[in-house]
CSV table of C-alpha atoms in Angstrom, one decimal:
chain,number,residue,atom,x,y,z
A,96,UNK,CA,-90.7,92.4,-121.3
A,97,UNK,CA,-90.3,89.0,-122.6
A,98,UNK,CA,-86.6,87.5,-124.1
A,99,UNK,CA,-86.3,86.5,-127.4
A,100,UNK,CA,-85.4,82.9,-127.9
A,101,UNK,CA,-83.4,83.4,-130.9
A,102,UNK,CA,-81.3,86.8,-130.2
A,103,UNK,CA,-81.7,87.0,-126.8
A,104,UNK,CA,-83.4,90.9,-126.8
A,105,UNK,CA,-85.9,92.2,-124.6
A,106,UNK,CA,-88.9,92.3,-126.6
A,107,UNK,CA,-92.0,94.7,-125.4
A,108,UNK,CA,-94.8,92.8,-125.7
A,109,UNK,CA,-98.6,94.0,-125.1
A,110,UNK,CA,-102.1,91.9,-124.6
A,111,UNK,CA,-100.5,88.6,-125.6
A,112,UNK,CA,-103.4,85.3,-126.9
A,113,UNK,CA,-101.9,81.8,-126.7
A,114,UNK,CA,-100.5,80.5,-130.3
A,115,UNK,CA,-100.4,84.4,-131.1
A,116,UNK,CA,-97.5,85.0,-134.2
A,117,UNK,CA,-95.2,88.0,-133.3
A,118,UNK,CA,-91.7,89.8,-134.6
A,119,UNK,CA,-89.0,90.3,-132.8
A,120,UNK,CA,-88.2,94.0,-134.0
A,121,UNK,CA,-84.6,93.3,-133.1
A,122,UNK,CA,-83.9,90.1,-135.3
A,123,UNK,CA,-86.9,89.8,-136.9
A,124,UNK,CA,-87.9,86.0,-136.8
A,125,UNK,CA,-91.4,84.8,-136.3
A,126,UNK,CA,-92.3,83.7,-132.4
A,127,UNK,CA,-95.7,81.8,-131.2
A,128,UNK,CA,-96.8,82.4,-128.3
A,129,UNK,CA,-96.8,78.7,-126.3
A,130,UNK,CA,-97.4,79.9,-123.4
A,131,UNK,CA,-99.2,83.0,-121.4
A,132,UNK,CA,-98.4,82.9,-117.7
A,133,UNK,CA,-95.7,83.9,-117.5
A,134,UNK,CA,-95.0,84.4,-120.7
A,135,UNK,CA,-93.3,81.6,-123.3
A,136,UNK,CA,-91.9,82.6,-127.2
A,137,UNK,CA,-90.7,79.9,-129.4
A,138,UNK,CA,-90.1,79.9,-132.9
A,139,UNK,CA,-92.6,79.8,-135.1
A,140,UNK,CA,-93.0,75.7,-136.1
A,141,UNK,CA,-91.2,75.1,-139.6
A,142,UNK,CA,-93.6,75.1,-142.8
A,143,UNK,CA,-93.9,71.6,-143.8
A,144,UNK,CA,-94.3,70.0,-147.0
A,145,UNK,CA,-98.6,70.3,-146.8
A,146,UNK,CA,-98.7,73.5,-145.7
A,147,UNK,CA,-100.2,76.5,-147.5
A,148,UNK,CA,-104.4,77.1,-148.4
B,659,UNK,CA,-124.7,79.0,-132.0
B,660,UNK,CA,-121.8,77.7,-131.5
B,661,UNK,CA,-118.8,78.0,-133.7
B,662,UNK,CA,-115.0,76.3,-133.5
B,663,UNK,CA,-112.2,77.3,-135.4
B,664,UNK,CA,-109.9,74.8,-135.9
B,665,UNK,CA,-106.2,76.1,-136.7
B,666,UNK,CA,-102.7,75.2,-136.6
B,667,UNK,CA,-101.2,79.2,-136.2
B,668,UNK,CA,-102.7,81.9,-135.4
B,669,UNK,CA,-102.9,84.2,-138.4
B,670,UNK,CA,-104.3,87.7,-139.2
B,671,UNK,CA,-106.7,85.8,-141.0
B,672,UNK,CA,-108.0,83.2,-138.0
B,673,UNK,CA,-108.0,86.2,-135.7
B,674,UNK,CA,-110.7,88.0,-138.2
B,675,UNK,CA,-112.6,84.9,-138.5
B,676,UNK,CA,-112.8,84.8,-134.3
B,677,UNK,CA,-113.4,88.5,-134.3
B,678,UNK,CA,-116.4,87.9,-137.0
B,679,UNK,CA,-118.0,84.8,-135.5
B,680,UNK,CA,-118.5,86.4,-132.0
B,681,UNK,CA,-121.0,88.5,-133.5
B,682,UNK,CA,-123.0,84.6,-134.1
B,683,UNK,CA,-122.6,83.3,-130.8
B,684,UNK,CA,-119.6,81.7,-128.8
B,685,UNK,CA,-116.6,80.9,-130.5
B,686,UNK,CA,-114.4,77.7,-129.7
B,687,UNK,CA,-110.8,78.0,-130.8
B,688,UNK,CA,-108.9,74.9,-131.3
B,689,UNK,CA,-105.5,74.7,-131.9
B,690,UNK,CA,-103.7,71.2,-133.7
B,691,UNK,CA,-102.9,70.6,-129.8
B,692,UNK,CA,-106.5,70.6,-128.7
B,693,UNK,CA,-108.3,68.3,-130.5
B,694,UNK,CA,-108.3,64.2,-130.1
B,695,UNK,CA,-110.4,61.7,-131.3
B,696,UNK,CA,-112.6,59.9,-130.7
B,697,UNK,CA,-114.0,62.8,-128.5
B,698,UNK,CA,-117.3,64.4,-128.3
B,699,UNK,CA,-117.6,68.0,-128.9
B,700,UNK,CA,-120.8,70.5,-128.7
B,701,UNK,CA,-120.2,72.3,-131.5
B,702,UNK,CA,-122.5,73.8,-134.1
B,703,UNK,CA,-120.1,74.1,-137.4
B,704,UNK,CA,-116.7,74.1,-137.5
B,705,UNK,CA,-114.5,76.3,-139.7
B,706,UNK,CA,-111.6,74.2,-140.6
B,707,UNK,CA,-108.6,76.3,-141.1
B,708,UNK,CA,-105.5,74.3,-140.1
B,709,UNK,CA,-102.5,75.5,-142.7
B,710,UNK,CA,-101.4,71.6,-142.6
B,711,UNK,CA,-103.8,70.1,-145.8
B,712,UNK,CA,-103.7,66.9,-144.6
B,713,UNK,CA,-104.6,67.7,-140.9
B,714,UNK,CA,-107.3,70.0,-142.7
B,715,UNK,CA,-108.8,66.7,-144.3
B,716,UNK,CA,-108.8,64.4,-141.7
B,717,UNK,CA,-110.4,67.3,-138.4
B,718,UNK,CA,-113.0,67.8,-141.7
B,719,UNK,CA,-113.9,64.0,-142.3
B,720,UNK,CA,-113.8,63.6,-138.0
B,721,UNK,CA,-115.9,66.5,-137.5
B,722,UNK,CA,-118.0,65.4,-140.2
B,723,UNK,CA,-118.9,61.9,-138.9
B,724,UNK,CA,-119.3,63.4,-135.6
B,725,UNK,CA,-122.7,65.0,-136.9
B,726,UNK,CA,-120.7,68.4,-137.3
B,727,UNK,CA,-120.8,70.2,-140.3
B,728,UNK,CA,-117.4,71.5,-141.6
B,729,UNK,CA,-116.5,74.5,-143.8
B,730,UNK,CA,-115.1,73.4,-146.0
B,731,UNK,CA,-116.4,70.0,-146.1
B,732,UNK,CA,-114.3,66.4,-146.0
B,733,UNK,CA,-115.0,66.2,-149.9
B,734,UNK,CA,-113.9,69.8,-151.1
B,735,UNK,CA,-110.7,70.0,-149.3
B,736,UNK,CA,-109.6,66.3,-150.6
B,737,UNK,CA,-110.9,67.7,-154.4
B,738,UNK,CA,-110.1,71.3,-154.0
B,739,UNK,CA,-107.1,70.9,-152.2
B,740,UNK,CA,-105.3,68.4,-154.8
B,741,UNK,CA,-104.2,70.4,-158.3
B,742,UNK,CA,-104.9,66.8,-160.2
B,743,UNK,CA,-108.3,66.2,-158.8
B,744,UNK,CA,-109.1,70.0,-158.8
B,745,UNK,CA,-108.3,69.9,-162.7
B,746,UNK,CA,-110.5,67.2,-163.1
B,747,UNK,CA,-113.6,68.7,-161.7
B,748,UNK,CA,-112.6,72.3,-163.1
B,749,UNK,CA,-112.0,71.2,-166.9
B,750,UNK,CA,-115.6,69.8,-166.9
B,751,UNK,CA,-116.8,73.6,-166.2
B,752,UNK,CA,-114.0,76.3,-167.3
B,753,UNK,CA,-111.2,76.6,-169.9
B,754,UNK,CA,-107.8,75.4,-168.2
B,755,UNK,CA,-104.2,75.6,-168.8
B,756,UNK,CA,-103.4,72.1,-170.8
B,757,UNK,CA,-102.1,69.6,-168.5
B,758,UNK,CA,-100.9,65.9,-168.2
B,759,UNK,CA,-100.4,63.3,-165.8
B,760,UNK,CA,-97.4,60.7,-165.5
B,761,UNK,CA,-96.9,57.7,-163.4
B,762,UNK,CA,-93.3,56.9,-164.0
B,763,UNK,CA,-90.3,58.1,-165.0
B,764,UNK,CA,-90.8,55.9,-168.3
B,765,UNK,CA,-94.1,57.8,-169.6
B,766,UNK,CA,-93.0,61.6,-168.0
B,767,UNK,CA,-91.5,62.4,-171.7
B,768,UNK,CA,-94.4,61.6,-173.5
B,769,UNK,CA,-96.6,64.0,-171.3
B,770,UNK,CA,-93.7,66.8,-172.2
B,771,UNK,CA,-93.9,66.3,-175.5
B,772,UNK,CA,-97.8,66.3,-175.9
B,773,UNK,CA,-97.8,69.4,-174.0
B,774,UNK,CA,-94.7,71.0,-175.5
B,775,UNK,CA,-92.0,72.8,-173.7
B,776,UNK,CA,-92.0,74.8,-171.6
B,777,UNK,CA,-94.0,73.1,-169.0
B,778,UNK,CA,-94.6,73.5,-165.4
B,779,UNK,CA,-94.1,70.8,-162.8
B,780,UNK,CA,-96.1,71.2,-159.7
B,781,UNK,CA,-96.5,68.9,-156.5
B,782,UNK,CA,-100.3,67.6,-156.7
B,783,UNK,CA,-100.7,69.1,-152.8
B,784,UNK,CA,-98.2,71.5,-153.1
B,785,UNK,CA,-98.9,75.3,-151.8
B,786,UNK,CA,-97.0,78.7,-151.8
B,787,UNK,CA,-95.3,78.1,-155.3
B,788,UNK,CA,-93.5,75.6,-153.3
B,789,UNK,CA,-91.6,72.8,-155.8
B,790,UNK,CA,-93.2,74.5,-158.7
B,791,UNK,CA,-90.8,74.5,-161.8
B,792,UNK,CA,-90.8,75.5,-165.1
B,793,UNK,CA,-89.1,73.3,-167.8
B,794,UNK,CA,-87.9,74.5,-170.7
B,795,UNK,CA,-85.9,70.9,-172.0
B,796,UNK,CA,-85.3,67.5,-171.5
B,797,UNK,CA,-82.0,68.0,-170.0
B,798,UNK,CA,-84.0,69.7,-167.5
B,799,UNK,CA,-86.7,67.4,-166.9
B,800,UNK,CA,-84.6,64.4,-166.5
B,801,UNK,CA,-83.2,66.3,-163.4
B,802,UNK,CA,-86.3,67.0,-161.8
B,803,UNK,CA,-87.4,63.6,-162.2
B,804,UNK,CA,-84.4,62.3,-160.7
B,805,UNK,CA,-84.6,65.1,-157.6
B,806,UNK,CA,-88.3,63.8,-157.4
B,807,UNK,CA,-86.8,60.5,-157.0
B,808,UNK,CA,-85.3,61.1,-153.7
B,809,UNK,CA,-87.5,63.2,-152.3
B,810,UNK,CA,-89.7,60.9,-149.6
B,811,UNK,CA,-93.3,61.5,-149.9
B,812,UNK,CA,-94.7,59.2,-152.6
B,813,UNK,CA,-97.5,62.0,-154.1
B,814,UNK,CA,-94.2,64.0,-155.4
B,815,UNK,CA,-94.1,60.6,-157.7
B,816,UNK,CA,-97.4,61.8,-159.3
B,817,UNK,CA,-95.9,63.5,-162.2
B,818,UNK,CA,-98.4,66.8,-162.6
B,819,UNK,CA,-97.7,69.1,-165.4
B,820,UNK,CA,-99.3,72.3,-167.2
B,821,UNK,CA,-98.0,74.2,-169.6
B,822,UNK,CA,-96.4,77.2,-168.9
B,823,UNK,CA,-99.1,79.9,-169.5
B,824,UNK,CA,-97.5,83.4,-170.7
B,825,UNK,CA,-98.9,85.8,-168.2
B,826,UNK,CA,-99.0,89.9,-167.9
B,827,UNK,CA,-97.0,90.2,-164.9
B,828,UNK,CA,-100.0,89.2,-162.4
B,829,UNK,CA,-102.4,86.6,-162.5
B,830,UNK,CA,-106.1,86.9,-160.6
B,831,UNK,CA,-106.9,85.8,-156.9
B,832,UNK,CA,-111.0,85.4,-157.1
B,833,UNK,CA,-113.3,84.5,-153.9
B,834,UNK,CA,-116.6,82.6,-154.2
B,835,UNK,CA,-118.3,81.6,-150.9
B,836,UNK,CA,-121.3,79.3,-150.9
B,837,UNK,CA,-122.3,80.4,-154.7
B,838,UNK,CA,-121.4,84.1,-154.0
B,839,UNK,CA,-118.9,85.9,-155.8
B,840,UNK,CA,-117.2,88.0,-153.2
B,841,UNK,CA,-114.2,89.5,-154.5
B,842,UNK,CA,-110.8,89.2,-156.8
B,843,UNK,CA,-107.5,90.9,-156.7
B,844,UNK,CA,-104.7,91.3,-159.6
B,845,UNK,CA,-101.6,89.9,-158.1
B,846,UNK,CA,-98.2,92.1,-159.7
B,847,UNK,CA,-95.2,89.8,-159.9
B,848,UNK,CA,-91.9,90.1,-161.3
B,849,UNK,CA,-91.8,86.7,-161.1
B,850,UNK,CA,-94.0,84.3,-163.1
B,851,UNK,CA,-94.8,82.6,-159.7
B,852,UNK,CA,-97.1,85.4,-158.3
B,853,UNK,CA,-98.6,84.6,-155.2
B,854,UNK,CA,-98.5,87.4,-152.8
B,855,UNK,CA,-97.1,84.6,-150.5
B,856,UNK,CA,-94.1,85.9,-152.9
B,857,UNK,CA,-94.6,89.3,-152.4
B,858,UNK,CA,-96.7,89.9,-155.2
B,859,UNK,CA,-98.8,93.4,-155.1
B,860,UNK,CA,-102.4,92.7,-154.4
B,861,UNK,CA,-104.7,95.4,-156.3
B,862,UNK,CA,-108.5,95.0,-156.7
B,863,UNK,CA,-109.7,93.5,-160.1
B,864,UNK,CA,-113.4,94.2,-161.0
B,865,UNK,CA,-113.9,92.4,-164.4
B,866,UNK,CA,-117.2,90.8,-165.1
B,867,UNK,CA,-115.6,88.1,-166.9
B,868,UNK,CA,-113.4,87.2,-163.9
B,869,UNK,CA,-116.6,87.0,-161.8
B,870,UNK,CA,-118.8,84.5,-164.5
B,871,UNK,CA,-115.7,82.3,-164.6
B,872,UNK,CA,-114.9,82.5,-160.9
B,873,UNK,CA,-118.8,81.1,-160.6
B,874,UNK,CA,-118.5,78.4,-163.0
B,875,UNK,CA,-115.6,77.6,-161.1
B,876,UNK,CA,-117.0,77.2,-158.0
B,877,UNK,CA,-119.9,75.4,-159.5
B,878,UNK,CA,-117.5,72.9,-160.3
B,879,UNK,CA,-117.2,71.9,-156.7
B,880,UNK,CA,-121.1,73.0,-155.7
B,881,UNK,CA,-120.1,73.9,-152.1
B,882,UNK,CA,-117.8,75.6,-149.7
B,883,UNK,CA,-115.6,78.6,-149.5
B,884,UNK,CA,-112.9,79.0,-152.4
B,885,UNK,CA,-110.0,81.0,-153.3
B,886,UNK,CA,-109.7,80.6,-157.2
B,887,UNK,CA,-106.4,81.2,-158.8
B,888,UNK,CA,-107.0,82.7,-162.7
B,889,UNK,CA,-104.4,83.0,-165.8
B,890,UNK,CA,-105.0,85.7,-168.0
B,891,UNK,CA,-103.4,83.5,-170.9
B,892,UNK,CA,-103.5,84.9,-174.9
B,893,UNK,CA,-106.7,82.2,-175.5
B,894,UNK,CA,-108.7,84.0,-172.3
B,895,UNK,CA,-109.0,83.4,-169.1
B,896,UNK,CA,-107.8,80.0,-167.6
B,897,UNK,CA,-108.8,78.6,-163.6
B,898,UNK,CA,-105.1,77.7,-162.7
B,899,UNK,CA,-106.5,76.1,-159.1
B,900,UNK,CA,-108.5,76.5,-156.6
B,901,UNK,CA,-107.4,76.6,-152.5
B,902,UNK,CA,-109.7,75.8,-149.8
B,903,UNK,CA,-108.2,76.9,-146.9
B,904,UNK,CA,-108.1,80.3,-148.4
B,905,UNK,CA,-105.7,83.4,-147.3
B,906,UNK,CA,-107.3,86.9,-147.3
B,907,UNK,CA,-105.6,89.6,-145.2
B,908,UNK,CA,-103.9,91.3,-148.5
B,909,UNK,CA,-107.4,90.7,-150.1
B,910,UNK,CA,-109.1,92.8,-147.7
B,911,UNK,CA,-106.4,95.3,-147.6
B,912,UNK,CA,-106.9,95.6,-151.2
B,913,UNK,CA,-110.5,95.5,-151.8
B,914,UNK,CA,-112.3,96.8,-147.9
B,915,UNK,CA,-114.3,93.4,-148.3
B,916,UNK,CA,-114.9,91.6,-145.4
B,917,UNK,CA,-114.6,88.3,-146.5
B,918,UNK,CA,-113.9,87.1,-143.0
B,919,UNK,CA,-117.6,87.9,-142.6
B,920,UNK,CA,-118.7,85.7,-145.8
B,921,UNK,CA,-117.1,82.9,-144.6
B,922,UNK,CA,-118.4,82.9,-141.2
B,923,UNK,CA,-122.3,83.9,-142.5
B,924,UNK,CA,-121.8,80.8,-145.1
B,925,UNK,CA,-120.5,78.8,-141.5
B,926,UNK,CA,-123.4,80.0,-139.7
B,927,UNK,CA,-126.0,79.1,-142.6
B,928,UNK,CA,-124.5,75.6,-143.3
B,929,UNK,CA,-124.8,75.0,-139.5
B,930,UNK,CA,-128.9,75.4,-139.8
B,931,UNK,CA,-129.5,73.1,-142.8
């Protein structure tokens, strides 16, 4: 179980890959995975102003 | 063979393209945090997918004078990637929606009024819909220009406008991948923005005439991987844009292609020229 850094729940999380995007199914924001032993969520970085395909 | 993936985050899409390029030979995933120059790096081809455009150009152009191929290539992404160079390469090849160019605040009315209201303002490298808004008056215009005023980066200064295209509730997502047409989508939208980035409904669209002008899009570039945005307008068909660091995950949903398989086959064969 891993904490979410926004809302604080417990968040099951499976096979985990480094920069990885996950939900929190609590509070739904948007986590990358920064970090893999143990286990590091931080929010997803904000879009910036070049971003997009 | 060897294969890097260069990538910012790590979407559906990048983890296809990893999944797909294993099947070619050893895959090397960088991330915006793992890649410096000047460096050396035994690499093959690289597919450049980092959702920042700018860091997209410059890891192409690096790679590039590195001996490494890129997909796409330094030149695409800078032409492909800006809606003012795109429309210049794409009106030499395909009907577009009419469009003008201002420099200053002085000359921006003249554009509006050769185009007519309503007109669209987009951001030259703008993405997602982002900043794109319609304009139906000069009351209106005069306050974008003055919001455009303040806002920092000096490329929201280059005054893009199109007219505003009356659509059918969707427009057409088409993907052509080293010459080949691959596949296009309808994408449903209330709103006349309609990327699915939006939530627009992504449902397959099999129209030959989406396919020739898809082509004779791509042409206008002559290389790389591209997502082509089209306008089913009341003249025909119109190539809005094109994107070169194209999104697919609602594509495949929607159509069963496997287009992160095209673009890795098109990596692999641009790696043995």
């Amino acid at each position: 179980m891993v904490e979410c850094p926004v809302c604080g729940a417990e968040i099951e999380v499976g096979e985990l890959e480094l920069h990885q995007i996950i939900e929190c199914p609590v509070c739904g924001v948007e986590l990358e995975v920064v970090g893999l032993d143990p286990v590091v969520l931080e929010e997803v970085p904000e879009v910036e102003e070049d971003w997009g395909e | 063979m060897k294969i890097g993936i260069t990538y910012t985050i790590m979407r559906k899409e990048e983890m296809m393209l990893r999944e797909r390029a294993k099947d070619y030979g050893e895959v090397v995933m960088l991330h915006d945090s793992d890649v410096i120059f000047p460096q050396s790096y035994d690499l093959d081809v690289v597919i450049i997918r980092n959702v920042s455009h700018f860091k997209a150009l410059y890891l192409a152009k690096l790679f590039e004078s590195a001996g490494i191929p890129t997909v796409n290539p330094f030149h695409i992404i800078l032409e492909a990637g800006d809606k003012l160079l795109a429309t210049l390469r794409l009106s030499k090849k395909v009907k577009v929606p009419r469009w003008g160019v201002a420099f200053d605040e002085k000359s921006v009315k003249q554009v509006a009024e050769m185009l007519g209201y309503p007109i669209v303002s987009k951001p030259v490298f703008g993405s997602w819909g982002r900043l794109i808004t319609k304009i139906n008056d000069d009351d209106a215009l005069e306050g974008i220009i003055e919001h455009k005023k303040w806002l920092s980066n000096p490329l929201y200064k280059i005054y893009y406008f199109q007219e505003f295209v009356k659509k059918p509730g969707r427009d057409i997502r088409s993907y052509v991948i080293g010459g080949e047409f691959v596949t296009a989508i309808y994408r449903y939208s209330e709103h006349w923005i309609t990327n699915t980035a939006r939530g627009g409904k992504a449902v397959l669209c099999d129209d030959e005439e989406v396919k020739e002008i898809s082509i004779k899009a791509w042409e206008a570039f002559g290389e790389g991987a591209l997502a082509i945005d089209i306008f089913e307008s009341e003249e025909g068909l119109l190539v809005n844009e094109v994107n070169p660091t194209m999104e697919f995950k609602n594509t495949v949903k929607a159509t069963g292609v496997d287009v992160a398989e095209k673009i890795v086959r098109y990596a692999v064969e641009v790696a043995k020229r």
